[in-house]
């Protein structure tokens, strides 16, 4: 499964996981990314952590930018 991880500043990194399907929460755990700092996009739509993701989906993890 290919995943794009974005830092929100235009810097995207492609990662690959040896899984055919898993939930958003399981994906973030495998990537060691906190649920509190990232959003999951599946086929260009934001999805929840319980959404099933497959290797056929276009998956992107967006790290949220914090500040004030």
mmCIF file with all atom_site columns, N, CA, C and O in Angstrom, residues 12-45:
data_model
loop_
_atom_site.group_PDB
_atom_site.id
_atom_site.type_symbol
_atom_site.label_atom_id
_atom_site.label_alt_id
_atom_site.label_comp_id
_atom_site.label_asym_id
_atom_site.label_entity_id
_atom_site.label_seq_id
_atom_site.pdbx_PDB_ins_code
_atom_site.Cartn_x
_atom_site.Cartn_y
_atom_site.Cartn_z
_atom_site.occupancy
_atom_site.B_iso_or_equiv
_atom_site.pdbx_formal_charge
_atom_site.auth_seq_id
_atom_site.auth_comp_id
_atom_site.auth_asym_id
_atom_site.auth_atom_id
_atom_site.pdbx_PDB_model_num
ATOM 1   N N  . UNK A 1 12 ? 5.922   16.523 0.399  1.00 0.00 ? 12 UNK A N  1
ATOM 2   C CA . UNK A 1 12 ? 5.273   15.215 0.445  1.00 0.00 ? 12 UNK A CA 1
ATOM 3   C C  . UNK A 1 12 ? 6.325   14.115 0.411  1.00 0.00 ? 12 UNK A C  1
ATOM 4   O O  . UNK A 1 12 ? 7.321   14.222 -0.289 1.00 0.00 ? 12 UNK A O  1
ATOM 5   N N  . UNK A 1 13 ? 6.061   13.076 1.183  1.00 0.00 ? 13 UNK A N  1
ATOM 6   C CA . UNK A 1 13 ? 6.951   11.923 1.216  1.00 0.00 ? 13 UNK A CA 1
ATOM 7   C C  . UNK A 1 13 ? 6.116   10.674 0.950  1.00 0.00 ? 13 UNK A C  1
ATOM 8   O O  . UNK A 1 13 ? 5.079   10.472 1.577  1.00 0.00 ? 13 UNK A O  1
ATOM 9   N N  . UNK A 1 14 ? 6.545   9.859  -0.010 1.00 0.00 ? 14 UNK A N  1
ATOM 10  C CA . UNK A 1 14 ? 5.826   8.626  -0.310 1.00 0.00 ? 14 UNK A CA 1
ATOM 11  C C  . UNK A 1 14 ? 6.382   7.495  0.536  1.00 0.00 ? 14 UNK A C  1
ATOM 12  O O  . UNK A 1 14 ? 7.584   7.315  0.629  1.00 0.00 ? 14 UNK A O  1
ATOM 13  N N  . UNK A 1 15 ? 5.471   6.757  1.175  1.00 0.00 ? 15 UNK A N  1
ATOM 14  C CA . UNK A 1 15 ? 5.860   5.606  1.986  1.00 0.00 ? 15 UNK A CA 1
ATOM 15  C C  . UNK A 1 15 ? 5.090   4.401  1.487  1.00 0.00 ? 15 UNK A C  1
ATOM 16  O O  . UNK A 1 15 ? 4.049   4.540  0.872  1.00 0.00 ? 15 UNK A O  1
ATOM 17  N N  . UNK A 1 16 ? 5.618   3.236  1.766  1.00 0.00 ? 16 UNK A N  1
ATOM 18  C CA . UNK A 1 16 ? 4.942   2.010  1.360  1.00 0.00 ? 16 UNK A CA 1
ATOM 19  C C  . UNK A 1 16 ? 4.869   1.062  2.552  1.00 0.00 ? 16 UNK A C  1
ATOM 20  O O  . UNK A 1 16 ? 5.821   0.909  3.300  1.00 0.00 ? 16 UNK A O  1
ATOM 21  N N  . UNK A 1 17 ? 3.697   0.453  2.709  1.00 0.00 ? 17 UNK A N  1
ATOM 22  C CA . UNK A 1 17 ? 3.446   -0.499 3.787  1.00 0.00 ? 17 UNK A CA 1
ATOM 23  C C  . UNK A 1 17 ? 3.009   -1.804 3.150  1.00 0.00 ? 17 UNK A C  1
ATOM 24  O O  . UNK A 1 17 ? 2.231   -1.811 2.199  1.00 0.00 ? 17 UNK A O  1
ATOM 25  N N  . UNK A 1 18 ? 3.476   -2.900 3.700  1.00 0.00 ? 18 UNK A N  1
ATOM 26  C CA . UNK A 1 18 ? 3.156   -4.226 3.168  1.00 0.00 ? 18 UNK A CA 1
ATOM 27  C C  . UNK A 1 18 ? 1.815   -4.707 3.741  1.00 0.00 ? 18 UNK A C  1
ATOM 28  O O  . UNK A 1 18 ? 1.777   -5.640 4.542  1.00 0.00 ? 18 UNK A O  1
ATOM 29  N N  . UNK A 1 19 ? 0.743   -4.044 3.369  1.00 0.00 ? 19 UNK A N  1
ATOM 30  C CA . UNK A 1 19 ? -0.614  -4.384 3.808  1.00 0.00 ? 19 UNK A CA 1
ATOM 31  C C  . UNK A 1 19 ? -1.558  -4.185 2.632  1.00 0.00 ? 19 UNK A C  1
ATOM 32  O O  . UNK A 1 19 ? -1.384  -3.272 1.842  1.00 0.00 ? 19 UNK A O  1
ATOM 33  N N  . UNK A 1 20 ? -2.580  -5.015 2.544  1.00 0.00 ? 20 UNK A N  1
ATOM 34  C CA . UNK A 1 20 ? -3.609  -4.846 1.510  1.00 0.00 ? 20 UNK A CA 1
ATOM 35  C C  . UNK A 1 20 ? -4.747  -3.967 2.005  1.00 0.00 ? 20 UNK A C  1
ATOM 36  O O  . UNK A 1 20 ? -5.359  -3.247 1.235  1.00 0.00 ? 20 UNK A O  1
ATOM 37  N N  . UNK A 1 21 ? -5.043  -4.046 3.319  1.00 0.00 ? 21 UNK A N  1
ATOM 38  C CA . UNK A 1 21 ? -6.086  -3.204 3.892  1.00 0.00 ? 21 UNK A CA 1
ATOM 39  C C  . UNK A 1 21 ? -5.881  -3.069 5.386  1.00 0.00 ? 21 UNK A C  1
ATOM 40  O O  . UNK A 1 21 ? -5.324  -3.957 6.029  1.00 0.00 ? 21 UNK A O  1
ATOM 41  N N  . UNK A 1 22 ? -6.298  -1.927 5.935  1.00 0.00 ? 22 UNK A N  1
ATOM 42  C CA . UNK A 1 22 ? -6.261  -1.658 7.353  1.00 0.00 ? 22 UNK A CA 1
ATOM 43  C C  . UNK A 1 22 ? -7.060  -0.396 7.626  1.00 0.00 ? 22 UNK A C  1
ATOM 44  O O  . UNK A 1 22 ? -7.408  0.339  6.705  1.00 0.00 ? 22 UNK A O  1
ATOM 45  N N  . UNK A 1 23 ? -7.362  -0.145 8.885  1.00 0.00 ? 23 UNK A N  1
ATOM 46  C CA . UNK A 1 23 ? -8.121  1.059  9.219  1.00 0.00 ? 23 UNK A CA 1
ATOM 47  C C  . UNK A 1 23 ? -7.174  2.253  9.278  1.00 0.00 ? 23 UNK A C  1
ATOM 48  O O  . UNK A 1 23 ? -5.952  2.103  9.357  1.00 0.00 ? 23 UNK A O  1
ATOM 49  N N  . UNK A 1 24 ? -7.769  3.442  9.271  1.00 0.00 ? 24 UNK A N  1
ATOM 50  C CA . UNK A 1 24 ? -6.969  4.650  9.379  1.00 0.00 ? 24 UNK A CA 1
ATOM 51  C C  . UNK A 1 24 ? -6.147  4.674  10.657 1.00 0.00 ? 24 UNK A C  1
ATOM 52  O O  . UNK A 1 24 ? -4.983  5.072  10.659 1.00 0.00 ? 24 UNK A O  1
ATOM 53  N N  . UNK A 1 25 ? -6.745  4.234  11.751 1.00 0.00 ? 25 UNK A N  1
ATOM 54  C CA . UNK A 1 25 ? -6.048  4.200  13.042 1.00 0.00 ? 25 UNK A CA 1
ATOM 55  C C  . UNK A 1 25 ? -4.850  3.256  12.977 1.00 0.00 ? 25 UNK A C  1
ATOM 56  O O  . UNK A 1 25 ? -3.755  3.594  13.435 1.00 0.00 ? 25 UNK A O  1
ATOM 57  N N  . UNK A 1 26 ? -5.046  2.073  12.394 1.00 0.00 ? 26 UNK A N  1
ATOM 58  C CA . UNK A 1 26 ? -3.947  1.111  12.266 1.00 0.00 ? 26 UNK A CA 1
ATOM 59  C C  . UNK A 1 26 ? -2.825  1.679  11.397 1.00 0.00 ? 26 UNK A C  1
ATOM 60  O O  . UNK A 1 26 ? -1.643  1.489  11.696 1.00 0.00 ? 26 UNK A O  1
ATOM 61  N N  . UNK A 1 27 ? -3.196  2.389  10.337 1.00 0.00 ? 27 UNK A N  1
ATOM 62  C CA . UNK A 1 27 ? -2.196  3.003  9.460  1.00 0.00 ? 27 UNK A CA 1
ATOM 63  C C  . UNK A 1 27 ? -1.362  4.027  10.218 1.00 0.00 ? 27 UNK A C  1
ATOM 64  O O  . UNK A 1 27 ? -0.132  4.012  10.155 1.00 0.00 ? 27 UNK A O  1
ATOM 65  N N  . UNK A 1 28 ? -2.025  4.915  10.951 1.00 0.00 ? 28 UNK A N  1
ATOM 66  C CA . UNK A 1 28 ? -1.287  5.931  11.701 1.00 0.00 ? 28 UNK A CA 1
ATOM 67  C C  . UNK A 1 28 ? -0.386  5.298  12.751 1.00 0.00 ? 28 UNK A C  1
ATOM 68  O O  . UNK A 1 28 ? 0.738   5.759  12.964 1.00 0.00 ? 28 UNK A O  1
ATOM 69  N N  . UNK A 1 29 ? -0.851  4.227  13.384 1.00 0.00 ? 29 UNK A N  1
ATOM 70  C CA . UNK A 1 29 ? -0.014  3.529  14.367 1.00 0.00 ? 29 UNK A CA 1
ATOM 71  C C  . UNK A 1 29 ? 1.221   2.942  13.701 1.00 0.00 ? 29 UNK A C  1
ATOM 72  O O  . UNK A 1 29 ? 2.323   3.030  14.238 1.00 0.00 ? 29 UNK A O  1
ATOM 73  N N  . UNK A 1 30 ? 1.062   2.344  12.513 1.00 0.00 ? 30 UNK A N  1
ATOM 74  C CA . UNK A 1 30 ? 2.204   1.770  11.789 1.00 0.00 ? 30 UNK A CA 1
ATOM 75  C C  . UNK A 1 30 ? 3.219   2.846  11.395 1.00 0.00 ? 30 UNK A C  1
ATOM 76  O O  . UNK A 1 30 ? 4.412   2.593  11.355 1.00 0.00 ? 30 UNK A O  1
ATOM 77  N N  . UNK A 1 31 ? 2.710   4.047  11.084 1.00 0.00 ? 31 UNK A N  1
ATOM 78  C CA . UNK A 1 31 ? 3.583   5.149  10.681 1.00 0.00 ? 31 UNK A CA 1
ATOM 79  C C  . UNK A 1 31 ? 4.093   5.942  11.877 1.00 0.00 ? 31 UNK A C  1
ATOM 80  O O  . UNK A 1 31 ? 4.850   6.901  11.707 1.00 0.00 ? 31 UNK A O  1
ATOM 81  N N  . UNK A 1 32 ? 3.653   5.560  13.087 1.00 0.00 ? 32 UNK A N  1
ATOM 82  C CA . UNK A 1 32 ? 4.020   6.251  14.325 1.00 0.00 ? 32 UNK A CA 1
ATOM 83  C C  . UNK A 1 32 ? 3.625   7.736  14.280 1.00 0.00 ? 32 UNK A C  1
ATOM 84  O O  . UNK A 1 32 ? 4.397   8.620  14.609 1.00 0.00 ? 32 UNK A O  1
ATOM 85  N N  . UNK A 1 33 ? 2.376   7.981  13.821 1.00 0.00 ? 33 UNK A N  1
ATOM 86  C CA . UNK A 1 33 ? 1.814   9.325  13.745 1.00 0.00 ? 33 UNK A CA 1
ATOM 87  C C  . UNK A 1 33 ? 0.617   9.387  14.678 1.00 0.00 ? 33 UNK A C  1
ATOM 88  O O  . UNK A 1 33 ? -0.250  8.515  14.641 1.00 0.00 ? 33 UNK A O  1
ATOM 89  N N  . UNK A 1 34 ? 0.550   10.409 15.493 1.00 0.00 ? 34 UNK A N  1
ATOM 90  C CA . UNK A 1 34 ? -0.547  10.568 16.448 1.00 0.00 ? 34 UNK A CA 1
ATOM 91  C C  . UNK A 1 34 ? -1.843  10.950 15.745 1.00 0.00 ? 34 UNK A C  1
ATOM 92  O O  . UNK A 1 34 ? -1.844  11.746 14.796 1.00 0.00 ? 34 UNK A O  1
ATOM 93  N N  . UNK A 1 35 ? -2.963  10.399 16.240 1.00 0.00 ? 35 UNK A N  1
ATOM 94  C CA . UNK A 1 35 ? -4.286  10.760 15.718 1.00 0.00 ? 35 UNK A CA 1
ATOM 95  C C  . UNK A 1 35 ? -4.590  12.242 15.924 1.00 0.00 ? 35 UNK A C  1
ATOM 96  O O  . UNK A 1 35 ? -5.421  12.809 15.239 1.00 0.00 ? 35 UNK A O  1
ATOM 97  N N  . UNK A 1 36 ? -3.921  12.852 16.894 1.00 0.00 ? 36 UNK A N  1
ATOM 98  C CA . UNK A 1 36 ? -4.200  14.236 17.252 1.00 0.00 ? 36 UNK A CA 1
ATOM 99  C C  . UNK A 1 36 ? -3.508  15.256 16.346 1.00 0.00 ? 36 UNK A C  1
ATOM 100 O O  . UNK A 1 36 ? -3.808  16.438 16.403 1.00 0.00 ? 36 UNK A O  1
ATOM 101 N N  . UNK A 1 37 ? -2.582  14.799 15.511 1.00 0.00 ? 37 UNK A N  1
ATOM 102 C CA . UNK A 1 37 ? -1.836  15.749 14.671 1.00 0.00 ? 37 UNK A CA 1
ATOM 103 C C  . UNK A 1 37 ? -1.973  15.485 13.181 1.00 0.00 ? 37 UNK A C  1
ATOM 104 O O  . UNK A 1 37 ? -1.304  16.116 12.372 1.00 0.00 ? 37 UNK A O  1
ATOM 105 N N  . UNK A 1 38 ? -2.859  14.541 12.799 1.00 0.00 ? 38 UNK A N  1
ATOM 106 C CA . UNK A 1 38 ? -2.950  14.205 11.380 1.00 0.00 ? 38 UNK A CA 1
ATOM 107 C C  . UNK A 1 38 ? -4.387  13.945 10.951 1.00 0.00 ? 38 UNK A C  1
ATOM 108 O O  . UNK A 1 38 ? -5.229  13.550 11.755 1.00 0.00 ? 38 UNK A O  1
ATOM 109 N N  . UNK A 1 39 ? -4.650  14.188 9.673  1.00 0.00 ? 39 UNK A N  1
ATOM 110 C CA . UNK A 1 39 ? -5.920  13.845 9.042  1.00 0.00 ? 39 UNK A CA 1
ATOM 111 C C  . UNK A 1 39 ? -5.631  12.825 7.953  1.00 0.00 ? 39 UNK A C  1
ATOM 112 O O  . UNK A 1 39 ? -4.571  12.846 7.337  1.00 0.00 ? 39 UNK A O  1
ATOM 113 N N  . UNK A 1 40 ? -6.591  11.953 7.716  1.00 0.00 ? 40 UNK A N  1
ATOM 114 C CA . UNK A 1 40 ? -6.441  10.920 6.701  1.00 0.00 ? 40 UNK A CA 1
ATOM 115 C C  . UNK A 1 40 ? -7.354  11.265 5.525  1.00 0.00 ? 40 UNK A C  1
ATOM 116 O O  . UNK A 1 40 ? -8.538  11.544 5.717  1.00 0.00 ? 40 UNK A O  1
ATOM 117 N N  . UNK A 1 41 ? -6.790  11.239 4.328  1.00 0.00 ? 41 UNK A N  1
ATOM 118 C CA . UNK A 1 41 ? -7.577  11.435 3.117  1.00 0.00 ? 41 UNK A CA 1
ATOM 119 C C  . UNK A 1 41 ? -7.564  10.148 2.312  1.00 0.00 ? 41 UNK A C  1
ATOM 120 O O  . UNK A 1 41 ? -6.521  9.542  2.104  1.00 0.00 ? 41 UNK A O  1
ATOM 121 N N  . UNK A 1 42 ? -8.765  9.729  1.894  1.00 0.00 ? 42 UNK A N  1
ATOM 122 C CA . UNK A 1 42 ? -8.931  8.547  1.054  1.00 0.00 ? 42 UNK A CA 1
ATOM 123 C C  . UNK A 1 42 ? -9.623  9.005  -0.220 1.00 0.00 ? 42 UNK A C  1
ATOM 124 O O  . UNK A 1 42 ? -10.729 9.535  -0.161 1.00 0.00 ? 42 UNK A O  1
ATOM 125 N N  . UNK A 1 43 ? -8.956  8.864  -1.343 1.00 0.00 ? 43 UNK A N  1
ATOM 126 C CA . UNK A 1 43 ? -9.519  9.281  -2.633 1.00 0.00 ? 43 UNK A CA 1
ATOM 127 C C  . UNK A 1 43 ? -10.002 10.729 -2.592 1.00 0.00 ? 43 UNK A C  1
ATOM 128 O O  . UNK A 1 43 ? -11.106 11.044 -3.012 1.00 0.00 ? 43 UNK A O  1
ATOM 129 N N  . UNK A 1 44 ? -9.170  11.597 -2.023 1.00 0.00 ? 44 UNK A N  1
ATOM 130 C CA . UNK A 1 44 ? -9.385  13.050 -1.944 1.00 0.00 ? 44 UNK A CA 1
ATOM 131 C C  . UNK A 1 44 ? -10.524 13.468 -1.022 1.00 0.00 ? 44 UNK A C  1
ATOM 132 O O  . UNK A 1 44 ? -11.019 14.583 -1.127 1.00 0.00 ? 44 UNK A O  1
ATOM 133 N N  . UNK A 1 45 ? -10.947 12.595 -0.105 1.00 0.00 ? 45 UNK A N  1
ATOM 134 C CA . UNK A 1 45 ? -11.961 12.941 0.890  1.00 0.00 ? 45 UNK A CA 1
ATOM 135 C C  . UNK A 1 45 ? -11.425 12.624 2.278  1.00 0.00 ? 45 UNK A C  1
ATOM 136 O O  . UNK A 1 45 ? -10.821 11.573 2.488  1.00 0.00 ? 45 UNK A O  1
#
